[in-house]
Amino acid sequence: MPQVAGRLVPDPVFVISSIRSGSTLLRVLLNSHPQIRAPHEMHLRTLSVDLTKPYTKKAMDELGLDHRELEYLLWDRILHRELVLSGKQIIVDKTPGTGVWERLHEGWPKARYLFLLRHPASMVSSLINNRPERELDATVREVRMYIEAVEAARNGLEGLTVRYEDLTEQPADVTQKICAYLGVPWTPGMLEYRKGDHGPFVPFIGDWSENIKSGRIQRARPLPTPEEVPEALRDIARTWGYRC
C-alpha cells in the first residue's frame, strides 16, 4: 500500500460495538459534550470509490493512490466536514460492523477506540423484542458474528472498554473515564442529552426506540440468569466477565 498521507482528522474516535449494545446512548452522551461531535451512524465502511476507466486507475497509481487509500480520503473528508460544521475538536464515529477494525487501524494509525460491551444474551433479547418475528437461533448466530468481531478488535487494538450496564447504572463515573481517556474535561451536561440536538432517531442510522427518544438514561434490563444464556454465547459471555 502507498505511504499514508496526512489525514485531515488524524486521530478520530471509533466506537467498536455490536448491534443492540447501547451505542446510540453512548453516542448522544458524547455528543452532549461541548468538545465532542458524535453524529448518527455514518456507515463510512459502505462508501466506496469507483474507478470507472482503466486510465483512471493508471492516473491514481501515478499519484501513489490505490483504491483503499482513495476510500480513506473520502471517509476522512466526511469526518473532517462533520467536525468543522460542529465547531468541536473531537469526532466520534459509531457504526456497528464486522471486520472493519483492521481498515480503521490501517487508515488511521493514531485513532482512538471505545469498545462497548453488553451481555450477549441481552442483545439477543433486545433484537427479538424489537422485531418479534425474528427466529431465535438465527438471531443468536447474528449476535455471535458481531461480538466475535468486537472481541477481535479488542485483542488487536488498544482502547477503552466500557459496559452498557455500567453506563446506565453509573453514567457519571463511566463518562468521566471516557473523558479522561479522550483528554477532555468532564461536564455534567453530558448526562442531560435531551437538551441537545442529536439528529433524528430513525431506523438504519441508530436506535429509534422510545427509550432513547425519552431523553433520559434508563437502566439496563436485569442481566439474564445463566440458564437463560444460549449455549452458543456462553463462552464469550464469560470472556466478557458475565456469569453464565
PDB file of C-alpha atoms in Angstrom, residues 28-225:
ATOM      1  CA  VAL A  28     -25.697  11.038  22.421  1.00  0.00           C
ATOM      2  CA  LEU A  29     -23.916  11.317  25.768  1.00  0.00           C
ATOM      3  CA  LEU A  30     -20.647  12.005  23.945  1.00  0.00           C
ATOM      4  CA  ASN A  31     -22.350  14.377  21.525  1.00  0.00           C
ATOM      5  CA  SER A  32     -23.614  16.364  24.528  1.00  0.00           C
ATOM      6  CA  HIS A  33     -20.032  17.310  25.378  1.00  0.00           C
ATOM      7  CA  PRO A  34     -19.055  20.804  24.152  1.00  0.00           C
ATOM      8  CA  GLN A  35     -15.854  19.466  22.551  1.00  0.00           C
ATOM      9  CA  ILE A  36     -17.099  16.160  21.086  1.00  0.00           C
ATOM     10  CA  ARG A  37     -19.120  15.627  17.919  1.00  0.00           C
ATOM     11  CA  ALA A  38     -20.739  12.197  17.692  1.00  0.00           C
ATOM     12  CA  PRO A  39     -23.195  12.128  14.772  1.00  0.00           C
ATOM     13  CA  HIS A  40     -25.599   9.379  13.817  1.00  0.00           C
ATOM     14  CA  GLU A  41     -24.239   6.235  12.177  1.00  0.00           C
ATOM     15  CA  MET A  42     -22.499   7.396   9.004  1.00  0.00           C
ATOM     16  CA  HIS A  43     -21.800   3.914   7.592  1.00  0.00           C
ATOM     17  CA  LEU A  44     -18.462   5.056   6.222  1.00  0.00           C
ATOM     18  CA  ARG A  45     -17.369   1.486   5.522  1.00  0.00           C
ATOM     19  CA  THR A  46     -20.134   1.188   2.905  1.00  0.00           C
ATOM     20  CA  LEU A  47     -18.909   4.230   0.942  1.00  0.00           C
ATOM     21  CA  SER A  48     -16.679   3.216  -1.914  1.00  0.00           C
ATOM     22  CA  VAL A  49     -14.757   4.826  -4.737  1.00  0.00           C
ATOM     23  CA  ASP A  50     -15.395   3.737  -8.308  1.00  0.00           C
ATOM     24  CA  LEU A  51     -12.506   3.871 -10.760  1.00  0.00           C
ATOM     25  CA  THR A  52     -14.593   3.726 -13.909  1.00  0.00           C
ATOM     26  CA  LYS A  53     -11.870   3.558 -16.564  1.00  0.00           C
ATOM     27  CA  PRO A  54      -8.523   1.763 -16.837  1.00  0.00           C
ATOM     28  CA  TYR A  55      -6.776   5.097 -17.231  1.00  0.00           C
ATOM     29  CA  THR A  56      -8.407   6.321 -14.008  1.00  0.00           C
ATOM     30  CA  LYS A  57      -6.536   3.663 -12.081  1.00  0.00           C
ATOM     31  CA  LYS A  58      -3.350   4.481 -14.003  1.00  0.00           C
ATOM     32  CA  ALA A  59      -3.687   8.160 -13.128  1.00  0.00           C
ATOM     33  CA  MET A  60      -4.253   7.386  -9.448  1.00  0.00           C
ATOM     34  CA  ASP A  61      -1.342   4.938  -9.427  1.00  0.00           C
ATOM     35  CA  GLU A  62       0.909   7.727 -10.665  1.00  0.00           C
ATOM     36  CA  LEU A  63      -0.242   9.792  -7.683  1.00  0.00           C
ATOM     37  CA  GLY A  64       0.515   6.915  -5.332  1.00  0.00           C
ATOM     38  CA  LEU A  65      -3.173   6.403  -4.530  1.00  0.00           C
ATOM     39  CA  ASP A  66      -4.591   2.899  -4.570  1.00  0.00           C
ATOM     40  CA  HIS A  67      -8.268   2.061  -4.177  1.00  0.00           C
ATOM     41  CA  ARG A  68      -8.085   1.630  -0.403  1.00  0.00           C
ATOM     42  CA  GLU A  69      -6.341   4.951   0.146  1.00  0.00           C
ATOM     43  CA  LEU A  70      -8.864   6.726  -2.067  1.00  0.00           C
ATOM     44  CA  GLU A  71     -11.634   5.377   0.145  1.00  0.00           C
ATOM     45  CA  TYR A  72      -9.788   6.523   3.248  1.00  0.00           C
ATOM     46  CA  LEU A  73      -9.519  10.001   1.742  1.00  0.00           C
ATOM     47  CA  LEU A  74     -13.278  10.016   1.184  1.00  0.00           C
ATOM     48  CA  TRP A  75     -14.029   8.842   4.721  1.00  0.00           C
ATOM     49  CA  ASP A  76     -11.539  11.315   6.162  1.00  0.00           C
ATOM     50  CA  ARG A  77     -13.118  14.190   4.258  1.00  0.00           C
ATOM     51  CA  ILE A  78     -16.557  13.331   5.636  1.00  0.00           C
ATOM     52  CA  LEU A  79     -15.220  13.139   9.191  1.00  0.00           C
ATOM     53  CA  HIS A  80     -13.480  16.494   8.724  1.00  0.00           C
ATOM     54  CA  ARG A  81     -16.567  18.141   7.248  1.00  0.00           C
ATOM     55  CA  GLU A  82     -18.718  16.996  10.151  1.00  0.00           C
ATOM     56  CA  LEU A  83     -16.139  18.173  12.659  1.00  0.00           C
ATOM     57  CA  VAL A  84     -15.763  21.609  11.073  1.00  0.00           C
ATOM     58  CA  LEU A  85     -19.516  22.132  10.833  1.00  0.00           C
ATOM     59  CA  SER A  86     -19.885  21.262  14.519  1.00  0.00           C
ATOM     60  CA  GLY A  87     -17.164  23.648  15.672  1.00  0.00           C
ATOM     61  CA  LYS A  88     -15.892  20.960  18.050  1.00  0.00           C
ATOM     62  CA  GLN A  89     -12.478  19.330  18.492  1.00  0.00           C
ATOM     63  CA  ILE A  90     -13.104  15.563  18.538  1.00  0.00           C
ATOM     64  CA  ILE A  91     -15.106  13.453  16.101  1.00  0.00           C
ATOM     65  CA  VAL A  92     -16.612  10.112  17.116  1.00  0.00           C
ATOM     66  CA  ASP A  93     -17.857   7.607  14.558  1.00  0.00           C
ATOM     67  CA  LYS A  94     -20.033   4.752  15.681  1.00  0.00           C
ATOM     68  CA  THR A  95     -21.390   2.240  13.230  1.00  0.00           C
ATOM     69  CA  PRO A  96     -21.743  -1.368  14.340  1.00  0.00           C
ATOM     70  CA  GLY A  97     -19.973  -3.620  11.900  1.00  0.00           C
ATOM     71  CA  THR A  98     -17.871  -6.702  11.469  1.00  0.00           C
ATOM     72  CA  GLY A  99     -14.353  -6.993  10.140  1.00  0.00           C
ATOM     73  CA  VAL A 100     -13.831  -3.252   9.696  1.00  0.00           C
ATOM     74  CA  TRP A 101     -11.462  -2.550  12.556  1.00  0.00           C
ATOM     75  CA  GLU A 102      -8.378  -3.588  10.572  1.00  0.00           C
ATOM     76  CA  ARG A 103      -9.175  -0.990   7.934  1.00  0.00           C
ATOM     77  CA  LEU A 104      -9.750   1.711  10.533  1.00  0.00           C
ATOM     78  CA  HIS A 105      -6.367   0.972  12.065  1.00  0.00           C
ATOM     79  CA  GLU A 106      -4.705   0.924   8.663  1.00  0.00           C
ATOM     80  CA  GLY A 107      -6.253   4.211   7.585  1.00  0.00           C
ATOM     81  CA  TRP A 108      -5.892   5.995  10.925  1.00  0.00           C
ATOM     82  CA  PRO A 109      -2.882   4.670  12.862  1.00  0.00           C
ATOM     83  CA  LYS A 110      -3.439   7.348  15.527  1.00  0.00           C
ATOM     84  CA  ALA A 111      -7.142   6.655  16.002  1.00  0.00           C
ATOM     85  CA  ARG A 112      -8.586   6.014  19.444  1.00  0.00           C
ATOM     86  CA  TYR A 113     -11.122   3.331  20.245  1.00  0.00           C
ATOM     87  CA  LEU A 114     -14.015   2.832  22.625  1.00  0.00           C
ATOM     88  CA  PHE A 115     -15.148  -0.776  22.976  1.00  0.00           C
ATOM     89  CA  LEU A 116     -18.741  -1.034  24.159  1.00  0.00           C
ATOM     90  CA  LEU A 117     -19.809  -4.375  25.648  1.00  0.00           C
ATOM     91  CA  ARG A 118     -23.208  -5.655  26.667  1.00  0.00           C
ATOM     92  CA  HIS A 119     -24.325  -9.052  27.851  1.00  0.00           C
ATOM     93  CA  PRO A 120     -24.674 -11.085  24.631  1.00  0.00           C
ATOM     94  CA  ALA A 121     -27.995 -12.609  25.687  1.00  0.00           C
ATOM     95  CA  SER A 122     -29.384  -9.132  26.355  1.00  0.00           C
ATOM     96  CA  MET A 123     -28.522  -8.168  22.789  1.00  0.00           C
ATOM     97  CA  VAL A 124     -30.475 -11.175  21.539  1.00  0.00           C
ATOM     98  CA  SER A 125     -33.464 -10.256  23.701  1.00  0.00           C
ATOM     99  CA  SER A 126     -33.348  -6.655  22.513  1.00  0.00           C
ATOM    100  CA  LEU A 127     -33.347  -7.696  18.859  1.00  0.00           C
ATOM    101  CA  ILE A 128     -36.265 -10.068  19.335  1.00  0.00           C
ATOM    102  CA  ASN A 129     -38.251  -7.588  21.420  1.00  0.00           C
ATOM    103  CA  ASN A 130     -37.775  -5.024  18.675  1.00  0.00           C
ATOM    104  CA  ARG A 131     -38.785  -7.473  15.929  1.00  0.00           C
ATOM    105  CA  PRO A 132     -40.836 -10.334  17.384  1.00  0.00           C
ATOM    106  CA  GLU A 133     -40.866 -12.200  14.068  1.00  0.00           C
ATOM    107  CA  ARG A 134     -37.143 -12.933  14.449  1.00  0.00           C
ATOM    108  CA  GLU A 135     -36.102 -16.551  14.816  1.00  0.00           C
ATOM    109  CA  LEU A 136     -34.072 -17.231  17.964  1.00  0.00           C
ATOM    110  CA  ASP A 137     -31.283 -19.392  16.527  1.00  0.00           C
ATOM    111  CA  ALA A 138     -30.676 -17.027  13.609  1.00  0.00           C
ATOM    112  CA  THR A 139     -30.573 -14.071  15.973  1.00  0.00           C
ATOM    113  CA  VAL A 140     -28.074 -15.828  18.213  1.00  0.00           C
ATOM    114  CA  ARG A 141     -25.842 -16.511  15.197  1.00  0.00           C
ATOM    115  CA  GLU A 142     -26.069 -12.870  14.127  1.00  0.00           C
ATOM    116  CA  VAL A 143     -25.133 -11.599  17.578  1.00  0.00           C
ATOM    117  CA  ARG A 144     -22.308 -14.118  17.762  1.00  0.00           C
ATOM    118  CA  MET A 145     -20.892 -12.760  14.495  1.00  0.00           C
ATOM    119  CA  TYR A 146     -20.897  -9.215  15.833  1.00  0.00           C
ATOM    120  CA  ILE A 147     -19.415  -9.988  19.222  1.00  0.00           C
ATOM    121  CA  GLU A 148     -16.643 -12.103  17.717  1.00  0.00           C
ATOM    122  CA  ALA A 149     -15.691  -9.064  15.631  1.00  0.00           C
ATOM    123  CA  VAL A 150     -15.747  -6.834  18.719  1.00  0.00           C
ATOM    124  CA  GLU A 151     -13.552  -9.275  20.615  1.00  0.00           C
ATOM    125  CA  ALA A 152     -11.120  -9.491  17.705  1.00  0.00           C
ATOM    126  CA  ALA A 153     -10.838  -5.711  17.730  1.00  0.00           C
ATOM    127  CA  ARG A 154     -10.272  -5.663  21.484  1.00  0.00           C
ATOM    128  CA  ASN A 155      -7.449  -8.154  21.033  1.00  0.00           C
ATOM    129  CA  GLY A 156      -5.920  -6.263  18.128  1.00  0.00           C
ATOM    130  CA  LEU A 157      -6.212  -2.651  19.249  1.00  0.00           C
ATOM    131  CA  GLU A 158      -5.597  -0.502  22.290  1.00  0.00           C
ATOM    132  CA  GLY A 159      -8.557   1.385  23.650  1.00  0.00           C
ATOM    133  CA  LEU A 160     -11.012   1.856  26.499  1.00  0.00           C
ATOM    134  CA  THR A 161     -13.617  -0.811  27.247  1.00  0.00           C
ATOM    135  CA  VAL A 162     -16.939   0.210  28.796  1.00  0.00           C
ATOM    136  CA  ARG A 163     -20.022  -1.820  29.609  1.00  0.00           C
ATOM    137  CA  TYR A 164     -23.528  -0.764  28.697  1.00  0.00           C
ATOM    138  CA  GLU A 165     -24.806  -1.951  32.067  1.00  0.00           C
ATOM    139  CA  ASP A 166     -22.266   0.248  33.874  1.00  0.00           C
ATOM    140  CA  LEU A 167     -23.054   3.184  31.590  1.00  0.00           C
ATOM    141  CA  THR A 168     -26.729   3.063  32.527  1.00  0.00           C
ATOM    142  CA  GLU A 169     -26.186   2.445  36.238  1.00  0.00           C
ATOM    143  CA  GLN A 170     -23.227   4.785  36.785  1.00  0.00           C
ATOM    144  CA  PRO A 171     -23.298   7.225  33.865  1.00  0.00           C
ATOM    145  CA  ALA A 172     -21.270   9.912  35.619  1.00  0.00           C
ATOM    146  CA  ASP A 173     -18.454   7.548  36.538  1.00  0.00           C
ATOM    147  CA  VAL A 174     -18.284   5.932  33.112  1.00  0.00           C
ATOM    148  CA  THR A 175     -18.420   9.179  31.147  1.00  0.00           C
ATOM    149  CA  GLN A 176     -15.712  10.626  33.399  1.00  0.00           C
ATOM    150  CA  LYS A 177     -13.460   7.697  32.489  1.00  0.00           C
ATOM    151  CA  ILE A 178     -14.202   8.237  28.807  1.00  0.00           C
ATOM    152  CA  CYS A 179     -13.430  11.943  29.041  1.00  0.00           C
ATOM    153  CA  ALA A 180     -10.140  11.186  30.800  1.00  0.00           C
ATOM    154  CA  TYR A 181      -9.250   8.747  28.022  1.00  0.00           C
ATOM    155  CA  LEU A 182     -10.072  11.337  25.356  1.00  0.00           C
ATOM    156  CA  GLY A 183      -8.252  14.121  27.188  1.00  0.00           C
ATOM    157  CA  VAL A 184     -11.198  16.459  27.713  1.00  0.00           C
ATOM    158  CA  PRO A 185     -12.740  17.743  30.947  1.00  0.00           C
ATOM    159  CA  TRP A 186     -15.922  16.033  32.070  1.00  0.00           C
ATOM    160  CA  THR A 187     -19.112  18.051  32.160  1.00  0.00           C
ATOM    161  CA  PRO A 188     -22.366  17.044  33.890  1.00  0.00           C
ATOM    162  CA  GLY A 189     -24.249  18.326  30.857  1.00  0.00           C
ATOM    163  CA  MET A 190     -23.311  15.089  29.110  1.00  0.00           C
ATOM    164  CA  LEU A 191     -25.909  13.296  31.211  1.00  0.00           C
ATOM    165  CA  GLU A 192     -28.745  15.577  30.049  1.00  0.00           C
ATOM    166  CA  TYR A 193     -28.725  14.620  26.421  1.00  0.00           C
ATOM    167  CA  ARG A 194     -32.370  15.587  25.943  1.00  0.00           C
ATOM    168  CA  LYS A 195     -31.206  19.222  25.811  1.00  0.00           C
ATOM    169  CA  GLY A 196     -29.053  18.687  22.712  1.00  0.00           C
ATOM    170  CA  ASP A 197     -29.684  18.238  19.015  1.00  0.00           C
ATOM    171  CA  HIS A 198     -28.574  14.735  18.119  1.00  0.00           C
ATOM    172  CA  GLY A 199     -30.360  14.351  14.819  1.00  0.00           C
ATOM    173  CA  PRO A 200     -33.337  12.072  14.201  1.00  0.00           C
ATOM    174  CA  PHE A 201     -33.759   8.744  15.949  1.00  0.00           C
ATOM    175  CA  VAL A 202     -34.763   6.624  12.970  1.00  0.00           C
ATOM    176  CA  PRO A 203     -34.028   3.115  11.672  1.00  0.00           C
ATOM    177  CA  PHE A 204     -30.742   2.243   9.973  1.00  0.00           C
ATOM    178  CA  ILE A 205     -28.744   5.132  11.438  1.00  0.00           C
ATOM    179  CA  GLY A 206     -29.103   4.260  15.125  1.00  0.00           C
ATOM    180  CA  ASP A 207     -31.599   3.296  17.798  1.00  0.00           C
ATOM    181  CA  TRP A 208     -35.129   4.601  17.363  1.00  0.00           C
ATOM    182  CA  SER A 209     -36.807   3.130  20.439  1.00  0.00           C
ATOM    183  CA  GLU A 210     -38.958   5.090  22.835  1.00  0.00           C
ATOM    184  CA  ASN A 211     -36.244   4.650  25.473  1.00  0.00           C
ATOM    185  CA  ILE A 212     -33.680   6.673  23.522  1.00  0.00           C
ATOM    186  CA  LYS A 213     -36.301   9.191  22.419  1.00  0.00           C
ATOM    187  CA  SER A 214     -37.225   9.835  26.062  1.00  0.00           C
ATOM    188  CA  GLY A 215     -34.050  11.843  26.616  1.00  0.00           C
ATOM    189  CA  ARG A 216     -33.395  10.012  29.868  1.00  0.00           C
ATOM    190  CA  ILE A 217     -30.743   7.464  30.768  1.00  0.00           C
ATOM    191  CA  GLN A 218     -32.687   4.351  31.667  1.00  0.00           C
ATOM    192  CA  ARG A 219     -31.217   1.395  33.479  1.00  0.00           C
ATOM    193  CA  ALA A 220     -30.431  -1.705  31.509  1.00  0.00           C
ATOM    194  CA  ARG A 221     -32.758  -4.634  31.894  1.00  0.00           C
ATOM    195  CA  PRO A 222     -31.732  -7.161  34.570  1.00  0.00           C
ATOM    196  CA  LEU A 223     -28.983  -9.491  33.444  1.00  0.00           C
ATOM    197  CA  PRO A 224     -30.184 -12.881  32.239  1.00  0.00           C
ATOM    198  CA  THR A 225     -29.727 -15.820  34.523  1.00  0.00           C
TER     199      THR A 225
END
